[in-house]
Amino acid sequence: GQQVMQIPQYQHVQEGEDFTTYCNSSTTLSNIQWYKQRPGGHPVFLIQLVKSGEVKKQKRLTFQFGEAKKNSSLHITATQTTDVGTYFCAGIHNNNDMRFGAGTRLTVKP
Amino acid sequence: NAGVTQTPKFQVLKTGQSMTLQCAQDMNHEYMSWYRQDPGMGLRLIHYSVGAGITDQGEVPNGYNVSRSTTEDFPLRLLSAAPSQTSVYFCASSYNGHTEAFFGQGTRLTVV
């Protein structure tokens, strides 16, 4: 099946440390999206990557899409307490279904 | 602009009861979908629709029915609730399934 694996499941960091979460798909993706879900909230769109090898930045967040369009990563530089939440990748396949990774729950100690 | 509206926010059902989770969007999106979220398992796709009159199964469709009679509405029906269906349910919509998805606030369902 079309699976999207995401690691790690949990990450606890000291404020100011960096954080990275990784996603891997068993099949080539049309594109990949990243979402953030605050505790008790709903997923909120962060970004979409479409092109092979694409890199996009949003302030302290850097998103990468692998050359084979099967893997992606989200890196946060110098985490802040406002970064707390669960980060999900979502792989979109050509048949229009969006499969989410299990998410990485980030906690930040002040 | 309300975006994606889900009702109810909370629901407790007895095993065997049926109910419908409502989802409506006012963005004229063609693509709508239902997910369930369980601890440690992320969001799993239940059913999706690429337009009015068209629905398809996702990853975990058993025990759920959907219909899409209008562009705006995409209700999810539980025919005979089971404790395994205790979860948080999210409805989402997007322009075409390949673009940014907008999520509703979620429905927390408990089946006892």
GROMACS .gro file of C-alpha atoms in nm:
model
  222
    1GLY     CA    1   0.000   0.000   0.000
    2GLN     CA    2   0.091   0.366  -0.012
    3GLN     CA    3   0.253   0.424   0.324
    4VAL     CA    4   0.425   0.730   0.463
    5MET     CA    5   0.660   0.666   0.752
    6GLN     CA    6   0.765   0.949   0.983
    7ILE     CA    7   1.034   0.954   1.250
    8PRO     CA    8   1.092   1.018   1.529
    9GLN     CA    9   0.758   0.976   1.704
   10TYR     CA   10   0.861   1.209   1.987
   11GLN     CA   11   1.131   1.469   2.030
   12HIS     CA   12   1.203   1.667   2.343
   13VAL     CA   13   1.448   1.954   2.312
   14GLN     CA   14   1.583   2.238   2.518
   15GLU     CA   15   1.477   2.579   2.391
   16GLY     CA   16   1.736   2.697   2.141
   17GLU     CA   17   1.825   2.349   2.017
   18ASP     CA   18   1.751   2.236   1.663
   19PHE     CA   19   1.485   1.982   1.564
   20THR     CA   20   1.438   1.761   1.258
   21THR     CA   21   1.162   1.523   1.154
   22TYR     CA   22   1.185   1.288   0.856
   23CYS     CA   23   0.930   1.131   0.624
   24ASN     CA   24   0.971   0.842   0.383
   25SER     CA   25   0.725   0.706   0.131
   26SER     CA   26   0.722   0.356  -0.013
   27THR     CA   27   0.625   0.501  -0.351
   28THR     CA   28   0.705   0.814  -0.550
   29LEU     CA   29   0.495   1.109  -0.446
   30SER     CA   30   0.326   1.372  -0.658
   31ASN     CA   31   0.402   1.623  -0.386
   32ILE     CA   32   0.437   1.644  -0.010
   33GLN     CA   33   0.282   1.878   0.241
   34TRP     CA   34   0.367   1.960   0.601
   35TYR     CA   35   0.119   2.044   0.875
   36LYS     CA   36   0.142   2.152   1.237
   37GLN     CA   37  -0.112   2.057   1.500
   38ARG     CA   38  -0.108   2.236   1.834
   39PRO     CA   39  -0.227   2.036   2.137
   40GLY     CA   40  -0.606   2.010   2.125
   41GLY     CA   41  -0.619   2.173   1.783
   42HIS     CA   42  -0.652   2.073   1.423
   43PRO     CA   43  -0.379   2.035   1.159
   44VAL     CA   44  -0.277   2.360   0.994
   45PHE     CA   45  -0.099   2.372   0.661
   46LEU     CA   46   0.263   2.488   0.662
   47ILE     CA   47   0.398   2.428   0.314
   48GLN     CA   48   0.389   2.218  -0.002
   49LEU     CA   49   0.687   2.081  -0.192
   50VAL     CA   50   0.642   1.970  -0.551
   51LYS     CA   51   0.975   1.957  -0.732
   52SER     CA   52   1.246   1.695  -0.694
   53GLY     CA   53   1.522   1.827  -0.464
   54GLU     CA   54   1.318   2.132  -0.366
   55VAL     CA   55   1.417   2.331  -0.056
   56LYS     CA   56   1.193   2.595   0.098
   57LYS     CA   57   1.240   2.813   0.405
   58GLN     CA   58   0.998   2.983   0.637
   59LYS     CA   59   1.194   3.186   0.893
   60ARG     CA   60   1.350   2.918   1.118
   61LEU     CA   61   1.186   2.627   0.934
   62THR     CA   62   1.357   2.453   0.639
   63PHE     CA   63   1.172   2.197   0.429
   64GLN     CA   64   1.335   1.958   0.183
   65PHE     CA   65   1.200   1.717  -0.078
   66GLY     CA   66   1.427   1.435  -0.187
   67GLU     CA   67   1.560   1.387  -0.537
   68ALA     CA   68   1.353   1.070  -0.586
   69LYS     CA   69   1.041   1.239  -0.442
   70LYS     CA   70   1.011   0.967  -0.181
   71ASN     CA   71   1.146   1.144   0.128
   72SER     CA   72   1.124   1.480   0.295
   73SER     CA   73   1.241   1.657   0.608
   74LEU     CA   74   1.148   1.953   0.825
   75HIS     CA   75   1.424   2.122   1.022
   76ILE     CA   76   1.365   2.388   1.286
   77THR     CA   77   1.661   2.600   1.389
   78ALA     CA   78   1.682   2.729   1.746
   79THR     CA   79   1.347   2.601   1.869
   80GLN     CA   80   1.116   2.822   2.071
   81THR     CA   81   0.831   2.729   2.305
   82THR     CA   82   0.588   2.842   2.035
   83ASP     CA   83   0.712   2.554   1.817
   84VAL     CA   84   0.547   2.298   2.047
   85GLY     CA   85   0.304   2.067   1.870
   86THR     CA   86   0.288   1.769   1.640
   87TYR     CA   87   0.432   1.800   1.291
   88PHE     CA   88   0.286   1.583   1.017
   89CYS     CA   89   0.398   1.519   0.665
   90ALA     CA   90   0.134   1.426   0.410
   91GLY     CA   91   0.227   1.251   0.090
   92ILE     CA   92   0.002   1.301  -0.210
   93HIS     CA   93  -0.003   1.025  -0.466
   94ASN     CA   94  -0.123   1.051  -0.823
   95ASN     CA   95  -0.454   0.886  -0.735
   96ASN     CA   96  -0.553   1.189  -0.525
   97ASP     CA   97  -0.538   1.038  -0.182
   98MET     CA   98  -0.333   1.209   0.085
   99ARG     CA   99  -0.157   0.981   0.333
  100PHE     CA  100  -0.027   1.127   0.655
  101GLY     CA  101   0.274   1.017   0.851
  102ALA     CA  102   0.222   0.928   1.217
  103GLY     CA  103   0.357   1.268   1.320
  104THR     CA  104   0.642   1.387   1.541
  105ARG     CA  105   0.540   1.538   1.871
  106LEU     CA  106   0.778   1.817   1.967
  107THR     CA  107   0.808   1.942   2.321
  108VAL     CA  108   1.036   2.232   2.412
  109LYS     CA  109   1.175   2.292   2.758
  110PRO     CA  110   1.222   2.661   2.835
  111ASN     CA  111  -1.558   3.304   0.585
  112ALA     CA  112  -1.629   2.997   0.802
  113GLY     CA  113  -1.396   2.754   0.620
  114VAL     CA  114  -1.466   2.393   0.721
  115THR     CA  115  -1.735   2.341   0.984
  116GLN     CA  116  -1.778   2.011   1.166
  117THR     CA  117  -2.058   1.916   1.401
  118PRO     CA  118  -2.085   1.797   1.669
  119LYS     CA  119  -1.762   1.870   1.856
  120PHE     CA  120  -1.818   1.591   2.107
  121GLN     CA  121  -2.035   1.280   2.096
  122VAL     CA  122  -2.082   0.973   2.312
  123LEU     CA  123  -2.253   0.672   2.153
  124LYS     CA  124  -2.352   0.332   2.277
  125THR     CA  125  -2.230   0.028   2.087
  126GLY     CA  126  -2.462  -0.043   1.797
  127GLN     CA  127  -2.599   0.309   1.765
  128SER     CA  128  -2.575   0.498   1.438
  129MET     CA  129  -2.496   0.861   1.381
  130THR     CA  130  -2.384   1.110   1.119
  131LEU     CA  131  -2.093   1.349   1.154
  132GLN     CA  132  -2.159   1.663   0.957
  133CYS     CA  133  -1.903   1.852   0.752
  134ALA     CA  134  -1.958   2.162   0.544
  135GLN     CA  135  -1.722   2.395   0.360
  136ASP     CA  136  -1.790   2.732   0.201
  137MET     CA  137  -1.477   2.762  -0.013
  138ASN     CA  138  -1.621   2.586  -0.320
  139HIS     CA  139  -1.359   2.313  -0.289
  140GLU     CA  140  -1.402   2.007  -0.504
  141TYR     CA  141  -1.202   1.771  -0.281
  142MET     CA  142  -1.321   1.668   0.064
  143SER     CA  143  -1.203   1.395   0.295
  144TRP     CA  144  -1.250   1.235   0.635
  145TYR     CA  145  -0.970   1.126   0.866
  146ARG     CA  146  -0.957   0.963   1.204
  147GLN     CA  147  -0.679   1.041   1.445
  148ASP     CA  148  -0.566   0.791   1.706
  149PRO     CA  149  -0.267   0.825   1.940
  150GLY     CA  150   0.057   0.728   1.771
  151MET     CA  151  -0.110   0.660   1.436
  152GLY     CA  152  -0.139   1.002   1.283
  153LEU     CA  153  -0.431   1.079   1.056
  154ARG     CA  154  -0.576   0.788   0.862
  155LEU     CA  155  -0.789   0.848   0.556
  156ILE     CA  156  -1.140   0.702   0.579
  157HIS     CA  157  -1.315   0.823   0.264
  158TYR     CA  158  -1.265   1.101   0.018
  159SER     CA  159  -1.451   1.275  -0.263
  160VAL     CA  160  -1.316   1.452  -0.569
  161GLY     CA  161  -1.646   1.621  -0.644
  162ALA     CA  162  -2.021   1.608  -0.600
  163GLY     CA  163  -2.156   1.260  -0.669
  164ILE     CA  164  -1.815   1.093  -0.645
  165THR     CA  165  -1.673   0.916  -0.341
  166ASP     CA  166  -1.394   0.668  -0.286
  167GLN     CA  167  -1.247   0.460  -0.007
  168GLY     CA  168  -0.934   0.552   0.179
  169GLU     CA  169  -0.719   0.350   0.414
  170VAL     CA  170  -0.975   0.255   0.680
  171PRO     CA  171  -1.326   0.267   0.525
  172ASN     CA  172  -1.490  -0.027   0.704
  173GLY     CA  173  -1.782   0.072   0.926
  174TYR     CA  174  -1.825   0.413   0.762
  175ASN     CA  175  -2.036   0.544   0.475
  176VAL     CA  176  -2.021   0.877   0.296
  177SER     CA  177  -2.214   1.062   0.031
  178ARG     CA  178  -2.152   1.384  -0.161
  179SER     CA  179  -2.479   1.520  -0.293
  180THR     CA  180  -2.354   1.880  -0.298
  181THR     CA  181  -2.015   2.046  -0.329
  182GLU     CA  182  -2.051   2.196   0.019
  183ASP     CA  183  -2.143   1.894   0.231
  184PHE     CA  184  -1.970   1.564   0.302
  185PRO     CA  185  -2.135   1.376   0.590
  186LEU     CA  186  -1.979   1.068   0.748
  187ARG     CA  187  -2.214   0.797   0.871
  188LEU     CA  188  -2.140   0.534   1.131
  189LEU     CA  189  -2.390   0.257   1.071
  190SER     CA  190  -2.338   0.056   1.391
  191ALA     CA  191  -2.088   0.214   1.626
  192ALA     CA  192  -1.817  -0.001   1.783
  193PRO     CA  193  -1.570   0.084   2.062
  194SER     CA  194  -1.289   0.060   1.801
  195GLN     CA  195  -1.439   0.368   1.639
  196THR     CA  196  -1.359   0.581   1.943
  197SER     CA  197  -1.137   0.848   1.794
  198VAL     CA  198  -1.107   1.210   1.689
  199TYR     CA  199  -1.251   1.267   1.343
  200PHE     CA  200  -1.139   1.544   1.111
  201CYS     CA  201  -1.299   1.662   0.793
  202ALA     CA  202  -1.082   1.844   0.541
  203SER     CA  203  -1.129   2.016   0.208
  204SER     CA  204  -0.897   2.137  -0.064
  205TYR     CA  205  -0.925   2.280  -0.413
  206ASN     CA  206  -0.830   1.959  -0.592
  207GLY     CA  207  -0.668   1.710  -0.351
  208HIS     CA  208  -0.315   1.822  -0.441
  209THR     CA  209  -0.330   2.162  -0.273
  210GLU     CA  210  -0.345   2.296   0.081
  211ALA     CA  211  -0.602   2.114   0.293
  212PHE     CA  212  -0.820   2.304   0.537
  213PHE     CA  213  -0.933   2.108   0.840
  214GLY     CA  214  -1.238   2.138   1.056
  215GLN     CA  215  -1.211   2.165   1.434
  216GLY     CA  216  -1.264   1.791   1.481
  217THR     CA  217  -1.524   1.568   1.645
  218ARG     CA  218  -1.423   1.370   1.951
  219LEU     CA  219  -1.629   1.050   1.944
  220THR     CA  220  -1.647   0.798   2.227
  221VAL     CA  221  -1.825   0.467   2.182
  222VAL     CA  222  -1.908   0.284   2.503
   0.00000   0.00000   0.00000
